[in-house]
Structures are given as structure tokens and as C-alpha cells.
Amino acid sequence: MNFANILNEIAKADPEVFEKTSERRHVLKGLGRRIALTALPFAVGSVFQKAYGKTTDAVIDTLNFALRLEHLEAAFYNKVLTDAMSIIPTPAAVAAFTGIRDHEVAHVNFLTGAISAAGGTPQAMENYDFTAGGTFSDVFTNYDTLLAVAQAFEDTGVRAYKGGAGALMSNNTFLTAALNIHSVEARHAAHIRQMRKARGADVKPWITLNQSGIGSSAVQPIYNGEENTMQGGVQINGIAGGIGAEEASEAFDEPLDAATVLNIVGPFIM
Amino acid sequence: MKKEMLSEPAVPNLRQSGLSRRKFFGITGGLVAAGMLLDACNKDDDNPSNNTGNTINLGSGDTGILNYAYALEQLEAAFYMQVAMTPYSGISSGEMSLLTDIRDHEVAHREFFKKALGSAAIPALEVNFSSIDFSSRDSVLTTARSFEDLGVSAYNGAGQLITSPDYLVLAGKIVSVEARHAAYIRDLIANGSFAGSDVVDNNGLDKSRSPQEVLSIAGAYLKSSLNANNLPTS
């Protein structure tokens, strides 16, 4: 993060930026040196909001879409840790869900704060149907269904953040924050998948081809496209000995656009 | 199982002198650290681009960032190739299978960057694994954790340095796989540590590191010296 350079880039794009912030110019100069990196999203957001009214709509929309997914995940794990405690078999599993829940709640709070500071209106928590209209009717009474839904949410989250990154390129602070959330979702996904593997599911921490390892076709849209082996015009399948279609697909996760993600999570949102 | 050891011609980027000692590794039972063997093999190697003491310039702009990623993937691929060739004692079949998967992913990443960069690619790097005891599960997994967490933070930090949206997405496609690796390795060391507080902060954010921070850590495992001075800084 080079705060001074971000300001310079903005000044190049809009020479009046420093006049718009005139009385805050000394604040800006001090900020770069004094404020801890983790506090920057809020600090940057509030200063820019005063200069510009709001961060670009595309950036706000992307952050709000991420927030919408984080609300869904946070509510899911909260429900797991209240309504489904009796079916969670081990203290280790409770600890894993608790840790993941805490991260999702932290993501909700972080994104809510960032969007507010940038002048946007944060997406509120919605009402959820974690059975997805009955598709996962035993989600909180059958532990394997619970884990399958958790895997579906985490793998969807990874694809959604990847798909949203491009829209944040104009704002390095938010882009980096989103990337730092993205990899945490991938860590969660890997662990949930290992929890499922320990119970006999045919999954690995990474995604092979377009295989969900879940016995419900409802989750297939989450994995469609993951079988891709062409990356940036380079065919990965066969690029070295031992690298076939499976390995090539596992080595690269694929993005999803917001519309596709919304189709996937839509049945869970009332 | 589908997994097999990589044959030597399948790994064009790695030093032949190190890899061709596979039989030797078999004889020594993998008890000798690989870095020492690589050292011993240097003297009969005449690849000029790999000479110890050479400084390799990563370049500037997106090309520089891709070379930076290529360097890290070379390091990771070399590490896991050694892990797969000389498995640590007591390795389970499940661990062997997934660590071989990780090797394949890192080789795929390495070869992807090499092809994408074409003539702008830096040469094959010389690694220094003398600090790693490849016969020890603890040594191997601890190193793997360092590499994976470092890789995650490197890609997270590089995102804002990339100007091409296509390359940003490609970095995103790779970083989440590195994060999956990191979570798996961490769980092997201590189940439940997949996203521990040493890597994820109170906001639920993973780490991001600048290229300079990353290379100062990775440098301990490289004989080749990298010049990152021309990489973008914002």
C-alpha cells in the first residue's frame, strides 16, 4: 500500500482533488504516515467521501454484493451454532464452525463500515431459508447435509470474490481488502471439504473438474466452469508430465459473475 | 492411483543436475538434505543462467509482477517435487496423495507463468533447501506452511500492482488454490489451524505482503539473487 501514490494517481486523474479536499490536505498527508494499515479503509473512505460525494457506484455495488453474501454466511453459521449444536459430533467441529462464523461476522462488520465510510448504504441482513425451498430440508438435522451446504457457501464465496475483483481495480484499498477476504473464504472451503472427506465424501481441499462431491444437482451451478483448463490463452492440460485435466482444473479456481452467484444463493434468500 | 512421479523430461525448468540424482536419493534414503545434494551437484553444471551470484532482474510493470509470481512458483514447485521424490518418514497414503496434488498444482502454475511470459521470463532459479530436513514430517510441513502462507500474502499484495484485469483474475484464480493448500497443510500440522489468528486478523482479513517483504523471506531458500527494484509499487 503506497498511500501517497494512490493520491498522486487520483490527482493526475482529477487535478482538482486537492482543492476539493483543501482544508483536509494536511490530514491526508498525515494519514499516510500515522494510520495503521488496517484502519485505512475507513480513513480513506471518509476523506474521499467528503471530496467526491461517494466512491464510484460500481465499487459500492461490488462491496455491497460481497456484504450480502457475508450476511448469508454469518447467519448460516450462527444458526448452525444454535439450532444444530446437537448434531455436531465433535468439539473440533464446533471450534471450526465457531472460528468460521467469527470470520464471517467480522467480514460483515468490516464491509458495513467500509461501505458506510465510502458514502454508500450497506446491505442489511435479510431473511433466509437455509433449506433453499426444501432442497436441503434436513440442513440442521442431518450433519452431512449441513456440511454440504457449508461447502456450497464457501466455494461460492471464493468464486464470487474472484468475480468481483475486477470491479474494484479503481480502488486499491478496497481491492486489497477484498483479496484478503477472498483467501480466507478459500481457507474455510478447504477445511469444510476436509471435514466432509473425513465423513466419507469424495472431495479434496481443492476442486477437481466440475465435481461437487455433493449428491444434489442443486449445487452443480457452483461447480460448472471449474473444469476449465485454458488459462490466459495457455493450455494447462498436458503442460508438464503428470498434469492432466484433473490437475489442471484443480490448480486454478474460476470466477463467477454476480448474476450467476445471485442465481445460486437466491433460493436461500427469502 | 493416477499419481506418478514426474519423469525427468517433464520438468524442463528445474536443474537437471539436481533432478537426475533421483537414484542417488533412493540410495541415501532421503536422509541427506536436498540442498546439500544440489550443492554437491553444482560443480558439474554448466548452465550459465543459473550461476550463483547472478542477479536476475524481474523487470517492470505487469511483466515484472508475473516474473515475481513465476519466481515464487518455481520455489514452491521445486520444494514439493523434492517432497514427492523423498517423502518424509511416516507419511500416510492420504498425505502422499494430496502433497503430490499440490506438487502438480505448483508445477502447473510455474509452467503457466513460463509460457505466459515467453521471452520475458526470468531463467530457472537455483534453490537452497539446505535448512530443510526432507526426512522429517515436521520440517517439511512447517516449511510448506511458510511457503503457502507466504504465497497467499504475496498474491494478495500483488493484486493492486497489476494493471491488466485479465492478469488480476488469473492471480485470483491461483491465490485461492494456494489458500486451499495453506489450509490443508496447516490442518496437517494442527487440525483447526486452517485460518489461525497468526494469518487472519480481527477483521477476518488474510495477510498481504509487498514483493520486497515476500522476497526478503523467500530469499533464504534461493541461491539466485532477484532484483525487484523495477517492480511497480502501487
JSON list of N, CA and C in Angstrom, two decimals, chain A residues 181-245:
[
{"chain": "A", "resi": 181, "resn": "ILE", "atom": "N", "xyz": [-10.05, -11.00, 2.03]},
{"chain": "A", "resi": 181, "resn": "ILE", "atom": "CA", "xyz": [-11.22, -11.80, 2.44]},
{"chain": "A", "resi": 181, "resn": "ILE", "atom": "C", "xyz": [-11.31, -13.06, 1.58]},
{"chain": "A", "resi": 182, "resn": "HIS", "atom": "N", "xyz": [-11.12, -12.88, 0.29]},
{"chain": "A", "resi": 182, "resn": "HIS", "atom": "CA", "xyz": [-11.19, -13.97, -0.69]},
{"chain": "A", "resi": 182, "resn": "HIS", "atom": "C", "xyz": [-10.38, -15.19, -0.25]},
{"chain": "A", "resi": 183, "resn": "SER", "atom": "N", "xyz": [-9.14, -14.97, 0.17]},
{"chain": "A", "resi": 183, "resn": "SER", "atom": "CA", "xyz": [-8.29, -16.12, 0.52]},
{"chain": "A", "resi": 183, "resn": "SER", "atom": "C", "xyz": [-8.73, -16.75, 1.83]},
{"chain": "A", "resi": 184, "resn": "VAL", "atom": "N", "xyz": [-9.37, -15.96, 2.70]},
{"chain": "A", "resi": 184, "resn": "VAL", "atom": "CA", "xyz": [-9.90, -16.55, 3.93]},
{"chain": "A", "resi": 184, "resn": "VAL", "atom": "C", "xyz": [-11.07, -17.48, 3.61]},
{"chain": "A", "resi": 185, "resn": "GLU", "atom": "N", "xyz": [-11.91, -17.06, 2.67]},
{"chain": "A", "resi": 185, "resn": "GLU", "atom": "CA", "xyz": [-13.02, -17.93, 2.25]},
{"chain": "A", "resi": 185, "resn": "GLU", "atom": "C", "xyz": [-12.47, -19.24, 1.67]},
{"chain": "A", "resi": 186, "resn": "ALA", "atom": "N", "xyz": [-11.37, -19.15, 0.95]},
{"chain": "A", "resi": 186, "resn": "ALA", "atom": "CA", "xyz": [-10.77, -20.37, 0.39]},
{"chain": "A", "resi": 186, "resn": "ALA", "atom": "C", "xyz": [-10.22, -21.27, 1.48]},
{"chain": "A", "resi": 187, "resn": "ARG", "atom": "N", "xyz": [-9.65, -20.67, 2.52]},
{"chain": "A", "resi": 187, "resn": "ARG", "atom": "CA", "xyz": [-9.19, -21.48, 3.67]},
{"chain": "A", "resi": 187, "resn": "ARG", "atom": "C", "xyz": [-10.38, -22.20, 4.31]},
{"chain": "A", "resi": 188, "resn": "HIS", "atom": "N", "xyz": [-11.47, -21.46, 4.51]},
{"chain": "A", "resi": 188, "resn": "HIS", "atom": "CA", "xyz": [-12.68, -22.08, 5.06]},
{"chain": "A", "resi": 188, "resn": "HIS", "atom": "C", "xyz": [-13.13, -23.24, 4.18]},
{"chain": "A", "resi": 189, "resn": "ALA", "atom": "N", "xyz": [-13.20, -22.98, 2.88]},
{"chain": "A", "resi": 189, "resn": "ALA", "atom": "CA", "xyz": [-13.68, -24.01, 1.95]},
{"chain": "A", "resi": 189, "resn": "ALA", "atom": "C", "xyz": [-12.85, -25.28, 2.07]},
{"chain": "A", "resi": 190, "resn": "ALA", "atom": "N", "xyz": [-11.53, -25.11, 2.12]},
{"chain": "A", "resi": 190, "resn": "ALA", "atom": "CA", "xyz": [-10.64, -26.27, 2.20]},
{"chain": "A", "resi": 190, "resn": "ALA", "atom": "C", "xyz": [-10.92, -27.07, 3.46]},
{"chain": "A", "resi": 191, "resn": "HIS", "atom": "N", "xyz": [-11.13, -26.38, 4.56]},
{"chain": "A", "resi": 191, "resn": "HIS", "atom": "CA", "xyz": [-11.36, -27.10, 5.82]},
{"chain": "A", "resi": 191, "resn": "HIS", "atom": "C", "xyz": [-12.71, -27.82, 5.83]},
{"chain": "A", "resi": 192, "resn": "ILE", "atom": "N", "xyz": [-13.74, -27.12, 5.36]},
{"chain": "A", "resi": 192, "resn": "ILE", "atom": "CA", "xyz": [-15.05, -27.77, 5.31]},
{"chain": "A", "resi": 192, "resn": "ILE", "atom": "C", "xyz": [-14.98, -29.02, 4.42]},
{"chain": "A", "resi": 193, "resn": "ARG", "atom": "N", "xyz": [-14.28, -28.91, 3.31]},
{"chain": "A", "resi": 193, "resn": "ARG", "atom": "CA", "xyz": [-14.16, -30.05, 2.40]},
{"chain": "A", "resi": 193, "resn": "ARG", "atom": "C", "xyz": [-13.43, -31.21, 3.09]},
{"chain": "A", "resi": 194, "resn": "GLN", "atom": "N", "xyz": [-12.43, -30.91, 3.90]},
{"chain": "A", "resi": 194, "resn": "GLN", "atom": "CA", "xyz": [-11.74, -31.97, 4.65]},
{"chain": "A", "resi": 194, "resn": "GLN", "atom": "C", "xyz": [-12.65, -32.57, 5.72]},
{"chain": "A", "resi": 195, "resn": "MET", "atom": "N", "xyz": [-13.50, -31.73, 6.32]},
{"chain": "A", "resi": 195, "resn": "MET", "atom": "CA", "xyz": [-14.47, -32.26, 7.29]},
{"chain": "A", "resi": 195, "resn": "MET", "atom": "C", "xyz": [-15.41, -33.24, 6.60]},
{"chain": "A", "resi": 196, "resn": "ARG", "atom": "N", "xyz": [-15.78, -32.92, 5.36]},
{"chain": "A", "resi": 196, "resn": "ARG", "atom": "CA", "xyz": [-16.67, -33.82, 4.61]},
{"chain": "A", "resi": 196, "resn": "ARG", "atom": "C", "xyz": [-15.91, -35.09, 4.21]},
{"chain": "A", "resi": 197, "resn": "LYS", "atom": "N", "xyz": [-14.66, -34.92, 3.81]},
{"chain": "A", "resi": 197, "resn": "LYS", "atom": "CA", "xyz": [-13.88, -36.09, 3.42]},
{"chain": "A", "resi": 197, "resn": "LYS", "atom": "C", "xyz": [-13.75, -37.07, 4.58]},
{"chain": "A", "resi": 198, "resn": "ALA", "atom": "N", "xyz": [-13.58, -36.53, 5.78]},
{"chain": "A", "resi": 198, "resn": "ALA", "atom": "CA", "xyz": [-13.44, -37.38, 6.95]},
{"chain": "A", "resi": 198, "resn": "ALA", "atom": "C", "xyz": [-14.70, -38.20, 7.19]},
{"chain": "A", "resi": 199, "resn": "ARG", "atom": "N", "xyz": [-15.82, -37.76, 6.63]},
{"chain": "A", "resi": 199, "resn": "ARG", "atom": "CA", "xyz": [-17.08, -38.49, 6.77]},
{"chain": "A", "resi": 199, "resn": "ARG", "atom": "C", "xyz": [-17.40, -39.30, 5.51]},
{"chain": "A", "resi": 200, "resn": "GLY", "atom": "N", "xyz": [-16.43, -39.42, 4.63]},
{"chain": "A", "resi": 200, "resn": "GLY", "atom": "CA", "xyz": [-16.60, -40.31, 3.50]},
{"chain": "A", "resi": 200, "resn": "GLY", "atom": "C", "xyz": [-16.93, -39.65, 2.18]},
{"chain": "A", "resi": 201, "resn": "ALA", "atom": "N", "xyz": [-17.08, -38.33, 2.17]},
{"chain": "A", "resi": 201, "resn": "ALA", "atom": "CA", "xyz": [-17.36, -37.65, 0.90]},
{"chain": "A", "resi": 201, "resn": "ALA", "atom": "C", "xyz": [-16.14, -37.72, -0.02]},
{"chain": "A", "resi": 202, "resn": "ASP", "atom": "N", "xyz": [-16.39, -37.79, -1.31]},
{"chain": "A", "resi": 202, "resn": "ASP", "atom": "CA", "xyz": [-15.31, -37.89, -2.29]},
{"chain": "A", "resi": 202, "resn": "ASP", "atom": "C", "xyz": [-14.89, -36.48, -2.71]},
{"chain": "A", "resi": 203, "resn": "VAL", "atom": "N", "xyz": [-14.21, -35.78, -1.81]},
{"chain": "A", "resi": 203, "resn": "VAL", "atom": "CA", "xyz": [-13.74, -34.43, -2.10]},
{"chain": "A", "resi": 203, "resn": "VAL", "atom": "C", "xyz": [-12.32, -34.27, -1.58]},
{"chain": "A", "resi": 204, "resn": "LYS", "atom": "N", "xyz": [-11.64, -33.28, -2.13]},
{"chain": "A", "resi": 204, "resn": "LYS", "atom": "CA", "xyz": [-10.32, -32.89, -1.68]},
{"chain": "A", "resi": 204, "resn": "LYS", "atom": "C", "xyz": [-10.41, -31.41, -1.27]},
{"chain": "A", "resi": 205, "resn": "PRO", "atom": "N", "xyz": [-9.38, -30.85, -0.67]},
{"chain": "A", "resi": 205, "resn": "PRO", "atom": "CA", "xyz": [-9.46, -29.43, -0.29]},
{"chain": "A", "resi": 205, "resn": "PRO", "atom": "C", "xyz": [-9.66, -28.51, -1.50]},
{"chain": "A", "resi": 206, "resn": "TRP", "atom": "N", "xyz": [-9.30, -28.99, -2.67]},
{"chain": "A", "resi": 206, "resn": "TRP", "atom": "CA", "xyz": [-9.42, -28.21, -3.90]},
{"chain": "A", "resi": 206, "resn": "TRP", "atom": "C", "xyz": [-10.48, -28.84, -4.80]},
{"chain": "A", "resi": 207, "resn": "ILE", "atom": "N", "xyz": [-10.87, -28.13, -5.85]},
{"chain": "A", "resi": 207, "resn": "ILE", "atom": "CA", "xyz": [-12.00, -28.56, -6.68]},
{"chain": "A", "resi": 207, "resn": "ILE", "atom": "C", "xyz": [-11.48, -29.26, -7.93]},
{"chain": "A", "resi": 208, "resn": "THR", "atom": "N", "xyz": [-11.89, -30.52, -8.09]},
{"chain": "A", "resi": 208, "resn": "THR", "atom": "CA", "xyz": [-11.48, -31.30, -9.25]},
{"chain": "A", "resi": 208, "resn": "THR", "atom": "C", "xyz": [-12.55, -31.21, -10.34]},
{"chain": "A", "resi": 209, "resn": "LEU", "atom": "N", "xyz": [-12.12, -30.83, -11.54]},
{"chain": "A", "resi": 209, "resn": "LEU", "atom": "CA", "xyz": [-13.05, -30.66, -12.66]},
{"chain": "A", "resi": 209, "resn": "LEU", "atom": "C", "xyz": [-14.27, -29.87, -12.18]},
{"chain": "A", "resi": 210, "resn": "ASN", "atom": "N", "xyz": [-15.49, -30.29, -12.56]},
{"chain": "A", "resi": 210, "resn": "ASN", "atom": "CA", "xyz": [-16.67, -29.58, -12.08]},
{"chain": "A", "resi": 210, "resn": "ASN", "atom": "C", "xyz": [-17.41, -30.41, -11.04]},
{"chain": "A", "resi": 211, "resn": "GLN", "atom": "N", "xyz": [-16.64, -31.23, -10.32]},
{"chain": "A", "resi": 211, "resn": "GLN", "atom": "CA", "xyz": [-17.24, -32.16, -9.36]},
{"chain": "A", "resi": 211, "resn": "GLN", "atom": "C", "xyz": [-17.54, -31.48, -8.03]},
{"chain": "A", "resi": 212, "resn": "SER", "atom": "N", "xyz": [-18.79, -31.61, -7.59]},
{"chain": "A", "resi": 212, "resn": "SER", "atom": "CA", "xyz": [-19.17, -31.02, -6.30]},
{"chain": "A", "resi": 212, "resn": "SER", "atom": "C", "xyz": [-18.89, -31.98, -5.15]},
{"chain": "A", "resi": 213, "resn": "GLY", "atom": "N", "xyz": [-18.96, -33.29, -5.42]},
{"chain": "A", "resi": 213, "resn": "GLY", "atom": "CA", "xyz": [-18.87, -34.25, -4.33]},
{"chain": "A", "resi": 213, "resn": "GLY", "atom": "C", "xyz": [-20.09, -34.20, -3.43]},
{"chain": "A", "resi": 214, "resn": "ILE", "atom": "N", "xyz": [-21.15, -33.59, -3.93]},
{"chain": "A", "resi": 214, "resn": "ILE", "atom": "CA", "xyz": [-22.40, -33.46, -3.17]},
{"chain": "A", "resi": 214, "resn": "ILE", "atom": "C", "xyz": [-23.50, -34.13, -3.98]},
{"chain": "A", "resi": 215, "resn": "GLY", "atom": "N", "xyz": [-24.29, -34.94, -3.29]},
{"chain": "A", "resi": 215, "resn": "GLY", "atom": "CA", "xyz": [-25.31, -35.70, -4.01]},
{"chain": "A", "resi": 215, "resn": "GLY", "atom": "C", "xyz": [-26.59, -34.95, -4.29]},
{"chain": "A", "resi": 216, "resn": "SER", "atom": "N", "xyz": [-26.47, -33.70, -4.67]},
{"chain": "A", "resi": 216, "resn": "SER", "atom": "CA", "xyz": [-27.64, -32.92, -5.05]},
{"chain": "A", "resi": 216, "resn": "SER", "atom": "C", "xyz": [-27.28, -32.08, -6.27]},
{"chain": "A", "resi": 217, "resn": "SER", "atom": "N", "xyz": [-28.06, -32.23, -7.32]},
{"chain": "A", "resi": 217, "resn": "SER", "atom": "CA", "xyz": [-27.75, -31.47, -8.53]},
{"chain": "A", "resi": 217, "resn": "SER", "atom": "C", "xyz": [-27.98, -29.97, -8.33]},
{"chain": "A", "resi": 218, "resn": "ALA", "atom": "N", "xyz": [-28.65, -29.60, -7.23]},
{"chain": "A", "resi": 218, "resn": "ALA", "atom": "CA", "xyz": [-28.91, -28.18, -7.00]},
{"chain": "A", "resi": 218, "resn": "ALA", "atom": "C", "xyz": [-27.63, -27.36, -6.85]},
{"chain": "A", "resi": 219, "resn": "VAL", "atom": "N", "xyz": [-26.56, -28.02, -6.41]},
{"chain": "A", "resi": 219, "resn": "VAL", "atom": "CA", "xyz": [-25.31, -27.27, -6.20]},
{"chain": "A", "resi": 219, "resn": "VAL", "atom": "C", "xyz": [-24.44, -27.24, -7.46]},
{"chain": "A", "resi": 220, "resn": "GLN", "atom": "N", "xyz": [-24.86, -27.93, -8.52]},
{"chain": "A", "resi": 220, "resn": "GLN", "atom": "CA", "xyz": [-23.98, -28.05, -9.68]},
{"chain": "A", "resi": 220, "resn": "GLN", "atom": "C", "xyz": [-23.57, -26.69, -10.29]},
{"chain": "A", "resi": 221, "resn": "PRO", "atom": "N", "xyz": [-24.48, -25.70, -10.31]},
{"chain": "A", "resi": 221, "resn": "PRO", "atom": "CA", "xyz": [-24.05, -24.40, -10.88]},
{"chain": "A", "resi": 221, "resn": "PRO", "atom": "C", "xyz": [-22.85, -23.77, -10.16]},
{"chain": "A", "resi": 222, "resn": "ILE", "atom": "N", "xyz": [-22.64, -24.18, -8.89]},
{"chain": "A", "resi": 222, "resn": "ILE", "atom": "CA", "xyz": [-21.49, -23.65, -8.15]},
{"chain": "A", "resi": 222, "resn": "ILE", "atom": "C", "xyz": [-20.18, -24.18, -8.75]},
{"chain": "A", "resi": 223, "resn": "TYR", "atom": "N", "xyz": [-20.24, -25.35, -9.38]},
{"chain": "A", "resi": 223, "resn": "TYR", "atom": "CA", "xyz": [-19.02, -26.00, -9.85]},
{"chain": "A", "resi": 223, "resn": "TYR", "atom": "C", "xyz": [-18.87, -25.99, -11.37]},
{"chain": "A", "resi": 224, "resn": "ASN", "atom": "N", "xyz": [-19.93, -25.63, -12.05]},
{"chain": "A", "resi": 224, "resn": "ASN", "atom": "CA", "xyz": [-19.83, -25.56, -13.51]},
{"chain": "A", "resi": 224, "resn": "ASN", "atom": "C", "xyz": [-18.78, -24.53, -13.91]},
{"chain": "A", "resi": 225, "resn": "GLY", "atom": "N", "xyz": [-17.92, -24.90, -14.81]},
{"chain": "A", "resi": 225, "resn": "GLY", "atom": "CA", "xyz": [-16.87, -23.99, -15.27]},
{"chain": "A", "resi": 225, "resn": "GLY", "atom": "C", "xyz": [-15.54, -24.25, -14.58]},
{"chain": "A", "resi": 226, "resn": "GLU", "atom": "N", "xyz": [-15.60, -24.91, -13.41]},
{"chain": "A", "resi": 226, "resn": "GLU", "atom": "CA", "xyz": [-14.33, -25.19, -12.70]},
{"chain": "A", "resi": 226, "resn": "GLU", "atom": "C", "xyz": [-13.46, -26.20, -13.45]},
{"chain": "A", "resi": 227, "resn": "GLU", "atom": "N", "xyz": [-14.04, -26.87, -14.45]},
{"chain": "A", "resi": 227, "resn": "GLU", "atom": "CA", "xyz": [-13.27, -27.84, -15.22]},
{"chain": "A", "resi": 227, "resn": "GLU", "atom": "C", "xyz": [-12.36, -27.17, -16.27]},
{"chain": "A", "resi": 228, "resn": "ASN", "atom": "N", "xyz": [-12.45, -25.84, -16.34]},
{"chain": "A", "resi": 228, "resn": "ASN", "atom": "CA", "xyz": [-11.64, -25.11, -17.32]},
{"chain": "A", "resi": 228, "resn": "ASN", "atom": "C", "xyz": [-10.14, -25.40, -17.17]},
{"chain": "A", "resi": 229, "resn": "THR", "atom": "N", "xyz": [-9.49, -25.63, -18.30]},
{"chain": "A", "resi": 229, "resn": "THR", "atom": "CA", "xyz": [-8.03, -25.83, -18.26]},
{"chain": "A", "resi": 229, "resn": "THR", "atom": "C", "xyz": [-7.26, -24.84, -19.14]},
{"chain": "A", "resi": 230, "resn": "MET", "atom": "N", "xyz": [-7.97, -23.91, -19.77]},
{"chain": "A", "resi": 230, "resn": "MET", "atom": "CA", "xyz": [-7.30, -22.87, -20.56]},
{"chain": "A", "resi": 230, "resn": "MET", "atom": "C", "xyz": [-7.16, -21.62, -19.70]},
{"chain": "A", "resi": 231, "resn": "GLN", "atom": "N", "xyz": [-5.94, -21.17, -19.48]},
{"chain": "A", "resi": 231, "resn": "GLN", "atom": "CA", "xyz": [-5.72, -20.01, -18.62]},
{"chain": "A", "resi": 231, "resn": "GLN", "atom": "C", "xyz": [-4.90, -18.96, -19.37]},
{"chain": "A", "resi": 232, "resn": "GLY", "atom": "N", "xyz": [-5.51, -17.82, -19.60]},
{"chain": "A", "resi": 232, "resn": "GLY", "atom": "CA", "xyz": [-4.79, -16.74, -20.28]},
{"chain": "A", "resi": 232, "resn": "GLY", "atom": "C", "xyz": [-4.24, -17.18, -21.63]},
{"chain": "A", "resi": 233, "resn": "GLY", "atom": "N", "xyz": [-4.99, -18.02, -22.32]},
{"chain": "A", "resi": 233, "resn": "GLY", "atom": "CA", "xyz": [-4.54, -18.48, -23.64]},
{"chain": "A", "resi": 233, "resn": "GLY", "atom": "C", "xyz": [-3.56, -19.63, -23.58]},
{"chain": "A", "resi": 234, "resn": "VAL", "atom": "N", "xyz": [-3.26, -20.11, -22.38]},
{"chain": "A", "resi": 234, "resn": "VAL", "atom": "CA", "xyz": [-2.32, -21.23, -22.22]},
{"chain": "A", "resi": 234, "resn": "VAL", "atom": "C", "xyz": [-3.09, -22.48, -21.82]},
{"chain": "A", "resi": 235, "resn": "GLN", "atom": "N", "xyz": [-2.86, -23.57, -22.54]},
{"chain": "A", "resi": 235, "resn": "GLN", "atom": "CA", "xyz": [-3.49, -24.84, -22.19]},
{"chain": "A", "resi": 235, "resn": "GLN", "atom": "C", "xyz": [-2.69, -25.50, -21.07]},
{"chain": "A", "resi": 236, "resn": "ILE", "atom": "N", "xyz": [-3.34, -25.66, -19.91]},
{"chain": "A", "resi": 236, "resn": "ILE", "atom": "CA", "xyz": [-2.63, -26.22, -18.75]},
{"chain": "A", "resi": 236, "resn": "ILE", "atom": "C", "xyz": [-2.63, -27.75, -18.80]},
{"chain": "A", "resi": 237, "resn": "ASN", "atom": "N", "xyz": [-3.67, -28.32, -19.37]},
{"chain": "A", "resi": 237, "resn": "ASN", "atom": "CA", "xyz": [-3.75, -29.78, -19.50]},
{"chain": "A", "resi": 237, "resn": "ASN", "atom": "C", "xyz": [-2.59, -30.27, -20.37]},
{"chain": "A", "resi": 238, "resn": "GLY", "atom": "N", "xyz": [-1.68, -31.02, -19.77]},
{"chain": "A", "resi": 238, "resn": "GLY", "atom": "CA", "xyz": [-0.53, -31.53, -20.50]},
{"chain": "A", "resi": 238, "resn": "GLY", "atom": "C", "xyz": [0.66, -30.59, -20.54]},
{"chain": "A", "resi": 239, "resn": "ILE", "atom": "N", "xyz": [0.62, -29.52, -19.76]},
{"chain": "A", "resi": 239, "resn": "ILE", "atom": "CA", "xyz": [1.70, -28.53, -19.81]},
{"chain": "A", "resi": 239, "resn": "ILE", "atom": "C", "xyz": [3.01, -29.10, -19.25]},
{"chain": "A", "resi": 240, "resn": "ALA", "atom": "N", "xyz": [2.90, -30.13, -18.43]},
{"chain": "A", "resi": 240, "resn": "ALA", "atom": "CA", "xyz": [4.08, -30.86, -17.93]},
{"chain": "A", "resi": 240, "resn": "ALA", "atom": "C", "xyz": [3.64, -32.28, -17.64]},
{"chain": "A", "resi": 241, "resn": "GLY", "atom": "N", "xyz": [4.60, -33.17, -17.47]},
{"chain": "A", "resi": 241, "resn": "GLY", "atom": "CA", "xyz": [4.27, -34.55, -17.15]},
{"chain": "A", "resi": 241, "resn": "GLY", "atom": "C", "xyz": [3.47, -34.62, -15.86]},
{"chain": "A", "resi": 242, "resn": "GLY", "atom": "N", "xyz": [2.42, -35.43, -15.87]},
{"chain": "A", "resi": 242, "resn": "GLY", "atom": "CA", "xyz": [1.60, -35.56, -14.67]},
{"chain": "A", "resi": 242, "resn": "GLY", "atom": "C", "xyz": [0.47, -34.56, -14.57]},
{"chain": "A", "resi": 243, "resn": "ILE", "atom": "N", "xyz": [0.47, -33.55, -15.44]},
{"chain": "A", "resi": 243, "resn": "ILE", "atom": "CA", "xyz": [-0.57, -32.52, -15.39]},
{"chain": "A", "resi": 243, "resn": "ILE", "atom": "C", "xyz": [-1.63, -32.84, -16.44]},
{"chain": "A", "resi": 244, "resn": "GLY", "atom": "N", "xyz": [-2.67, -33.57, -16.02]},
{"chain": "A", "resi": 244, "resn": "GLY", "atom": "CA", "xyz": [-3.79, -33.84, -16.90]},
{"chain": "A", "resi": 244, "resn": "GLY", "atom": "C", "xyz": [-4.92, -32.87, -16.62]},
{"chain": "A", "resi": 245, "resn": "ALA", "atom": "N", "xyz": [-6.10, -33.21, -17.12]},
{"chain": "A", "resi": 245, "resn": "ALA", "atom": "CA", "xyz": [-7.24, -32.31, -16.97]},
{"chain": "A", "resi": 245, "resn": "ALA", "atom": "C", "xyz": [-7.61, -32.10, -15.50]}
]
